[in-house]
PDB file of C-alpha atoms in Angstrom:
ATOM      1  CA  MET A 738      10.429   1.431  49.507  1.00 97.00           C
ATOM      2  CA  GLU A 739      11.693   4.485  47.703  1.00 98.00           C
ATOM      3  CA  VAL A 740       9.541   5.932  44.952  1.00 98.00           C
ATOM      4  CA  LEU A 741      10.292   8.399  42.185  1.00 98.00           C
ATOM      5  CA  ILE A 742       7.309   9.574  40.152  1.00 98.00           C
ATOM      6  CA  ASP A 743       7.365  12.363  37.606  1.00 98.00           C
ATOM      7  CA  LEU A 744       5.866  13.710  34.414  1.00 98.00           C
ATOM      8  CA  VAL A 745       8.384  15.604  32.351  1.00 98.00           C
ATOM      9  CA  GLU A 746       8.441  17.950  29.392  1.00 98.00           C
ATOM     10  CA  GLN A 747      12.027  17.061  28.486  1.00 97.00           C
ATOM     11  CA  ASP A 748      13.325  13.737  27.130  1.00 98.00           C
ATOM     12  CA  ILE A 749      13.333  10.940  29.699  1.00 98.00           C
ATOM     13  CA  ASP A 750      16.858  10.186  30.923  1.00 98.00           C
ATOM     14  CA  ILE A 751      16.726   6.387  31.144  1.00 98.00           C
ATOM     15  CA  GLU A 752      20.315   5.986  32.371  1.00 98.00           C
ATOM     16  CA  THR A 753      19.832   8.350  35.318  1.00 98.00           C
ATOM     17  CA  LEU A 754      16.598   6.625  36.355  1.00 98.00           C
ATOM     18  CA  TYR A 755      18.196   3.204  36.018  1.00 98.00           C
ATOM     19  CA  GLN A 756      21.084   4.285  38.235  1.00 98.00           C
ATOM     20  CA  TRP A 757      18.586   5.684  40.753  1.00 98.00           C
ATOM     21  CA  VAL A 758      16.760   2.363  41.213  1.00 98.00           C
ATOM     22  CA  LEU A 759      19.944   0.355  41.784  1.00 98.00           C
ATOM     23  CA  SER A 760      20.159  -0.923  45.325  1.00 98.00           C
ATOM     24  CA  PRO A 761      22.442  -3.366  47.157  1.00 98.00           C
ATOM     25  CA  GLU A 762      19.363  -5.224  48.484  1.00 97.00           C
ATOM     26  CA  ALA A 763      18.005  -5.798  44.978  1.00 98.00           C
ATOM     27  CA  GLY A 764      18.635  -8.975  43.040  1.00 98.00           C
ATOM     28  CA  SER A 765      16.672  -7.766  40.047  1.00 98.00           C
ATOM     29  CA  ILE A 766      15.871  -4.620  38.103  1.00 98.00           C
ATOM     30  CA  VAL A 767      12.952  -4.992  35.692  1.00 98.00           C
ATOM     31  CA  ALA A 768      12.368  -2.025  33.408  1.00 98.00           C
ATOM     32  CA  PHE A 769       9.779  -1.174  30.782  1.00 98.00           C
ATOM     33  CA  THR A 770      10.304   1.468  28.118  1.00 98.00           C
ATOM     34  CA  GLY A 771       7.324   2.642  26.075  1.00 98.00           C
ATOM     35  CA  THR A 772       8.397   4.071  22.719  1.00 98.00           C
ATOM     36  CA  VAL A 773       6.622   5.855  19.874  1.00 97.00           C
ATOM     37  CA  ARG A 774       5.736   3.439  17.064  1.00 96.00           C
ATOM     38  CA  ASN A 775       5.700   4.699  13.466  1.00 96.00           C
ATOM     39  CA  ASN A 776       2.311   3.162  12.670  1.00 95.00           C
ATOM     40  CA  SER A 777      -1.140   2.742  14.156  1.00 94.00           C
ATOM     41  CA  SER A 778      -4.244   1.164  12.585  1.00 88.00           C
ATOM     42  CA  ASN A 779      -2.342   0.826   9.286  1.00 91.00           C
ATOM     43  CA  LYS A 780      -1.597   4.534   9.194  1.00 94.00           C
ATOM     44  CA  SER A 781       1.769   6.213   9.272  1.00 96.00           C
ATOM     45  CA  VAL A 782       2.318   8.099  12.549  1.00 96.00           C
ATOM     46  CA  THR A 783       4.378  11.270  12.360  1.00 96.00           C
ATOM     47  CA  ARG A 784       4.359  12.160  16.062  1.00 97.00           C
ATOM     48  CA  LEU A 785       2.527  11.765  19.358  1.00 97.00           C
ATOM     49  CA  GLU A 786       1.274  14.492  21.657  1.00 98.00           C
ATOM     50  CA  PHE A 787       0.757  13.749  25.342  1.00 98.00           C
ATOM     51  CA  GLU A 788      -1.094  15.870  27.825  1.00 98.00           C
ATOM     52  CA  ALA A 789      -1.850  15.180  31.468  1.00 98.00           C
ATOM     53  CA  TYR A 790      -3.772  16.492  34.425  1.00 98.00           C
ATOM     54  CA  LEU A 791      -0.512  16.718  36.313  1.00 98.00           C
ATOM     55  CA  PRO A 792      -1.371  16.757  40.040  1.00 98.00           C
ATOM     56  CA  MET A 793      -3.906  13.966  39.682  1.00 98.00           C
ATOM     57  CA  ALA A 794      -1.670  11.915  37.365  1.00 98.00           C
ATOM     58  CA  LYS A 795       1.064  11.923  40.012  1.00 98.00           C
ATOM     59  CA  LYS A 796      -1.439  10.952  42.715  1.00 98.00           C
ATOM     60  CA  GLU A 797      -2.855   8.104  40.623  1.00 98.00           C
ATOM     61  CA  LEU A 798       0.635   6.803  39.857  1.00 98.00           C
ATOM     62  CA  ARG A 799       1.403   6.821  43.575  1.00 98.00           C
ATOM     63  CA  LYS A 800      -1.832   4.886  44.232  1.00 98.00           C
ATOM     64  CA  ILE A 801      -0.739   2.213  41.752  1.00 98.00           C
ATOM     65  CA  VAL A 802       2.599   1.830  43.520  1.00 98.00           C
ATOM     66  CA  ASP A 803       1.019   1.783  46.985  1.00 98.00           C
ATOM     67  CA  LYS A 804      -1.514  -0.855  45.947  1.00 98.00           C
ATOM     68  CA  ILE A 805       1.002  -3.278  44.447  1.00 98.00           C
ATOM     69  CA  SER A 806       3.577  -2.696  47.192  1.00 98.00           C
ATOM     70  CA  ALA A 807       1.095  -4.094  49.713  1.00 98.00           C
ATOM     71  CA  ASP A 808       1.499  -7.490  48.047  1.00 98.00           C
ATOM     72  CA  TYR A 809       5.092  -7.427  46.798  1.00 98.00           C
ATOM     73  CA  ASP A 810       8.399  -6.441  48.286  1.00 97.00           C
ATOM     74  CA  ILE A 811       9.572  -3.426  46.263  1.00 98.00           C
ATOM     75  CA  ILE A 812      12.882  -1.801  47.142  1.00 98.00           C
ATOM     76  CA  ARG A 813      12.818   1.057  44.650  1.00 98.00           C
ATOM     77  CA  VAL A 814      10.551   2.064  41.820  1.00 98.00           C
ATOM     78  CA  ALA A 815      10.934   4.878  39.301  1.00 98.00           C
ATOM     79  CA  ILE A 816       8.169   5.950  36.931  1.00 98.00           C
ATOM     80  CA  GLN A 817       8.610   8.783  34.503  1.00 98.00           C
ATOM     81  CA  HIS A 818       6.130   9.757  31.808  1.00 98.00           C
ATOM     82  CA  ARG A 819       6.784  12.225  29.034  1.00 98.00           C
ATOM     83  CA  ILE A 820       4.295  14.932  28.132  1.00 98.00           C
ATOM     84  CA  GLY A 821       4.329  17.216  25.107  1.00 98.00           C
ATOM     85  CA  ILE A 822       5.318  16.382  21.543  1.00 98.00           C
ATOM     86  CA  LEU A 823       7.266  13.182  20.833  1.00 98.00           C
ATOM     87  CA  PRO A 824       8.745  12.006  17.524  1.00 97.00           C
ATOM     88  CA  VAL A 825       8.749   8.399  16.301  1.00 97.00           C
ATOM     89  CA  GLY A 826      11.221   6.401  18.396  1.00 97.00           C
ATOM     90  CA  GLY A 827      10.908   8.762  21.364  1.00 98.00           C
ATOM     91  CA  VAL A 828      10.517   7.430  24.896  1.00 98.00           C
ATOM     92  CA  ALA A 829       6.980   8.002  26.194  1.00 98.00           C
ATOM     93  CA  VAL A 830       7.311   6.214  29.514  1.00 98.00           C
ATOM     94  CA  TYR A 831       9.982   4.469  31.560  1.00 98.00           C
ATOM     95  CA  ILE A 832       9.309   2.256  34.564  1.00 98.00           C
ATOM     96  CA  ALA A 833      12.077   0.558  36.557  1.00 98.00           C
ATOM     97  CA  VAL A 834      11.487  -1.703  39.534  1.00 98.00           C
ATOM     98  CA  ALA A 835      14.105  -2.996  41.963  1.00 98.00           C
ATOM     99  CA  THR A 836      13.053  -6.100  43.915  1.00 98.00           C
ATOM    100  CA  PRO A 837      14.900  -8.844  45.811  1.00 98.00           C
ATOM    101  CA  HIS A 838      14.008 -11.432  43.128  1.00 98.00           C
ATOM    102  CA  ARG A 839      13.029 -11.282  39.464  1.00 98.00           C
ATOM    103  CA  ALA A 840       9.559 -12.885  39.620  1.00 98.00           C
ATOM    104  CA  GLU A 841       7.999 -10.067  41.630  1.00 97.00           C
ATOM    105  CA  GLY A 842       9.869  -7.517  39.508  1.00 98.00           C
ATOM    106  CA  PHE A 843       8.162  -8.701  36.309  1.00 98.00           C
ATOM    107  CA  THR A 844       4.769  -8.842  38.026  1.00 98.00           C
ATOM    108  CA  VAL A 845       5.097  -5.376  39.566  1.00 98.00           C
ATOM    109  CA  CYS A 846       6.381  -3.732  36.386  1.00 98.00           C
ATOM    110  CA  LYS A 847       3.572  -5.247  34.292  1.00 98.00           C
ATOM    111  CA  TYR A 848       0.963  -4.240  36.868  1.00 98.00           C
ATOM    112  CA  ILE A 849       2.206  -0.654  36.890  1.00 98.00           C
ATOM    113  CA  ILE A 850       2.150  -0.147  33.101  1.00 98.00           C
ATOM    114  CA  ASP A 851      -1.167  -2.003  32.641  1.00 98.00           C
ATOM    115  CA  THR A 852      -2.864   0.031  35.387  1.00 98.00           C
ATOM    116  CA  LEU A 853      -1.276   3.312  34.274  1.00 98.00           C
ATOM    117  CA  LYS A 854      -2.955   2.862  30.896  1.00 98.00           C
ATOM    118  CA  LYS A 855      -6.367   2.467  32.576  1.00 97.00           C
ATOM    119  CA  THR A 856      -6.415   4.982  35.424  1.00 98.00           C
ATOM    120  CA  VAL A 857      -3.832   7.736  35.096  1.00 98.00           C
ATOM    121  CA  PRO A 858      -5.165  10.959  33.536  1.00 98.00           C
ATOM    122  CA  ILE A 859      -2.769  11.166  30.613  1.00 98.00           C
ATOM    123  CA  TRP A 860      -3.983  11.501  27.027  1.00 98.00           C
ATOM    124  CA  LYS A 861      -2.213  10.581  23.815  1.00 98.00           C
ATOM    125  CA  LYS A 862      -2.953  12.084  20.427  1.00 97.00           C
ATOM    126  CA  GLU A 863      -1.631  10.297  17.363  1.00 97.00           C
ATOM    127  CA  VAL A 864      -0.787  12.648  14.544  1.00 97.00           C
ATOM    128  CA  PHE A 865      -0.807  11.206  11.016  1.00 96.00           C
ATOM    129  CA  GLU A 866       0.133  12.808   7.724  1.00 92.00           C
ATOM    130  CA  ASP A 867      -3.550  13.401   7.013  1.00 92.00           C
ATOM    131  CA  GLY A 868      -5.149  13.882  10.412  1.00 94.00           C
ATOM    132  CA  GLU A 869      -5.044  13.136  14.104  1.00 96.00           C
ATOM    133  CA  VAL A 870      -6.883  11.092  16.710  1.00 96.00           C
ATOM    134  CA  TRP A 871      -7.098  10.969  20.513  1.00 97.00           C
ATOM    135  CA  VAL A 872      -6.204   7.349  21.312  1.00 96.00           C
ATOM    136  CA  SER A 873      -8.936   5.226  22.977  1.00 94.00           C
ATOM    137  CA  ALA A 874     -11.436   8.113  22.960  1.00 94.00           C
ATOM    138  CA  ASN A 875     -14.012   6.337  20.817  1.00 92.00           C
ATOM    139  CA  PRO A 876     -15.100   2.704  21.129  1.00 89.00           C
TER     140      PRO A 876
ATOM    141  CA  MET B 547     -25.464  27.182  41.106  1.00 93.00           C
ATOM    142  CA  GLU B 548     -22.345  27.709  39.091  1.00 93.00           C
ATOM    143  CA  ILE B 549     -19.949  24.868  38.319  1.00 94.00           C
ATOM    144  CA  ARG B 550     -16.606  25.320  36.642  1.00 96.00           C
ATOM    145  CA  LEU B 551     -15.472  22.605  34.232  1.00 97.00           C
ATOM    146  CA  ILE B 552     -11.969  21.867  33.040  1.00 98.00           C
ATOM    147  CA  ALA B 553     -11.453  19.593  30.044  1.00 98.00           C
ATOM    148  CA  PHE B 554      -8.555  17.537  28.753  1.00 98.00           C
ATOM    149  CA  GLY B 555      -7.840  15.495  25.628  1.00 97.00           C
ATOM    150  CA  VAL B 556     -10.727  14.937  23.271  1.00 98.00           C
ATOM    151  CA  ALA B 557     -13.104  16.705  25.705  1.00 98.00           C
ATOM    152  CA  LYS B 558     -11.189  19.920  25.078  1.00 98.00           C
ATOM    153  CA  ASP B 559     -11.690  19.484  21.325  1.00 97.00           C
ATOM    154  CA  ILE B 560     -15.409  18.733  21.748  1.00 97.00           C
ATOM    155  CA  MET B 561     -15.911  21.867  23.865  1.00 97.00           C
ATOM    156  CA  ALA B 562     -13.583  23.906  21.655  1.00 97.00           C
ATOM    157  CA  GLY B 563     -11.841  25.084  24.817  1.00 97.00           C
ATOM    158  CA  SER B 564     -10.473  23.821  28.089  1.00 97.00           C
ATOM    159  CA  THR B 565     -12.820  25.610  30.492  1.00 97.00           C
ATOM    160  CA  LEU B 566     -16.553  26.126  30.752  1.00 96.00           C
ATOM    161  CA  THR B 567     -18.802  27.499  33.458  1.00 95.00           C
ATOM    162  CA  ILE B 568     -22.332  26.138  33.567  1.00 93.00           C
ATOM    163  CA  GLN B 569     -25.419  26.786  35.655  1.00 94.00           C
ATOM    164  CA  ILE B 570     -26.831  23.685  37.283  1.00 94.00           C
ATOM    165  CA  GLU B 571     -29.605  23.117  39.814  1.00 94.00           C
ATOM    166  CA  GLU B 572     -28.789  22.879  43.533  1.00 94.00           C
ATOM    167  CA  GLY B 573     -28.207  19.306  44.645  1.00 92.00           C
ATOM    168  CA  ALA B 574     -27.241  18.146  41.168  1.00 96.00           C
ATOM    169  CA  THR B 575     -24.974  15.127  40.855  1.00 97.00           C
ATOM    170  CA  ILE B 576     -22.221  14.163  38.427  1.00 98.00           C
ATOM    171  CA  SER B 577     -24.880  12.202  36.568  1.00 97.00           C
ATOM    172  CA  THR B 578     -26.961  15.375  36.102  1.00 96.00           C
ATOM    173  CA  LEU B 579     -23.867  17.220  34.952  1.00 96.00           C
ATOM    174  CA  LYS B 580     -23.143  14.492  32.399  1.00 97.00           C
ATOM    175  CA  ASP B 581     -26.698  14.838  31.022  1.00 96.00           C
ATOM    176  CA  HIS B 582     -26.240  18.607  30.698  1.00 95.00           C
ATOM    177  CA  LEU B 583     -22.924  18.179  28.936  1.00 96.00           C
ATOM    178  CA  VAL B 584     -24.318  15.680  26.437  1.00 96.00           C
ATOM    179  CA  GLU B 585     -27.204  18.042  25.771  1.00 96.00           C
ATOM    180  CA  ILE B 586     -24.834  20.914  24.996  1.00 96.00           C
ATOM    181  CA  TYR B 587     -22.255  18.752  23.192  1.00 97.00           C
ATOM    182  CA  PRO B 588     -23.825  15.560  21.756  1.00 97.00           C
ATOM    183  CA  GLU B 589     -20.325  14.463  20.698  1.00 97.00           C
ATOM    184  CA  PHE B 590     -19.713  13.362  24.305  1.00 97.00           C
ATOM    185  CA  ASN B 591     -22.138  10.498  23.660  1.00 96.00           C
ATOM    186  CA  LYS B 592     -19.729   9.013  21.125  1.00 96.00           C
ATOM    187  CA  LEU B 593     -16.919   8.526  23.648  1.00 97.00           C
ATOM    188  CA  ALA B 594     -16.096   5.059  24.992  1.00 96.00           C
ATOM    189  CA  HIS B 595     -16.871   6.437  28.472  1.00 95.00           C
ATOM    190  CA  LEU B 596     -16.640   9.691  30.381  1.00 97.00           C
ATOM    191  CA  ASP B 597     -15.283  10.152  33.893  1.00 98.00           C
ATOM    192  CA  PHE B 598     -15.008  13.108  36.235  1.00 98.00           C
ATOM    193  CA  ALA B 599     -12.733  14.214  39.038  1.00 98.00           C
ATOM    194  CA  ILE B 600     -13.055  16.725  41.856  1.00 98.00           C
ATOM    195  CA  LYS B 601     -10.075  17.789  43.978  1.00 97.00           C
ATOM    196  CA  GLU B 602      -7.804  15.431  42.022  1.00 98.00           C
ATOM    197  CA  GLU B 603      -9.858  12.312  42.788  1.00 98.00           C
ATOM    198  CA  TYR B 604     -12.223  10.329  40.567  1.00 98.00           C
ATOM    199  CA  VAL B 605     -15.863  10.791  41.566  1.00 98.00           C
ATOM    200  CA  SER B 606     -18.882   8.563  40.914  1.00 98.00           C
ATOM    201  CA  ASP B 607     -22.136   9.386  39.111  1.00 97.00           C
ATOM    202  CA  GLU B 608     -23.881   9.799  42.483  1.00 98.00           C
ATOM    203  CA  THR B 609     -21.427  12.385  43.809  1.00 98.00           C
ATOM    204  CA  GLN B 610     -23.257  15.575  44.703  1.00 97.00           C
ATOM    205  CA  LEU B 611     -21.930  18.837  43.314  1.00 97.00           C
ATOM    206  CA  ASN B 612     -21.283  21.852  45.493  1.00 94.00           C
ATOM    207  CA  VAL B 613     -21.137  25.528  44.656  1.00 89.00           C
ATOM    208  CA  LEU B 614     -17.734  26.548  43.287  1.00 85.00           C
ATOM    209  CA  ASP B 615     -16.722  22.946  42.636  1.00 92.00           C
ATOM    210  CA  GLU B 616     -14.142  22.646  39.916  1.00 96.00           C
ATOM    211  CA  VAL B 617     -14.979  19.516  37.961  1.00 98.00           C
ATOM    212  CA  ILE B 618     -12.386  17.916  35.716  1.00 98.00           C
ATOM    213  CA  ILE B 619     -13.746  16.137  32.644  1.00 98.00           C
ATOM    214  CA  ILE B 620     -11.760  12.946  32.078  1.00 98.00           C
ATOM    215  CA  PRO B 621     -12.312  11.298  28.697  1.00 98.00           C
ATOM    216  CA  PRO B 622     -10.820   7.793  28.164  1.00 98.00           C
ATOM    217  CA  VAL B 623      -7.181   7.955  29.245  1.00 98.00           C
ATOM    218  CA  SER B 624      -4.402   6.720  26.973  1.00 97.00           C
ATOM    219  CA  GLY B 625      -1.048   7.145  28.651  1.00 97.00           C
ATOM    220  CA  GLY B 626       1.914   4.825  28.229  1.00 95.00           C
TER     221      GLY B 626
END
């Protein structure tokens, strides 16, 4: 398994990451792209701001990959998360998984994004026209 | 003993800064630290939950603190 994990301050280059995961042994590439929506809780979002505890975020992402790769045959996986300020429509996260067959690709990709949202120390602030809120902070 | 805290996300806003050094009794645990923090900043009580990390790993409430530990305050994460 080859793994590429990064948190970046520049725009995520989806095409380059997609090319990186391609492999002759793969029969499937499943990719997830998380983008910035223009609304949240019926309010108009103007931008998002991401911050991360970088060294630990990378470690936690690696743990997610290691855990799921014990159960599924992964050939290549690329995970890149954006930090900093992102406008509406911007790419916040991109995950691409190369596997021999599609079924495990969907499972692995879903597991990675679902777990990322629960364990990886990355924080998202939604900025509205009239205020801002750290997502998920309060119950 | 002295413990250095580093905050991210909403924790940074609550503390009005990203670092804080606090005095805590020898043998204190993460749980004790949490109590101290809530006492200083009651706003921490309003969070969905509050986690901590030492040396880039999550730690549990029972984890004992050591002198010069750098404790990362991890409010609810929201990546993706």
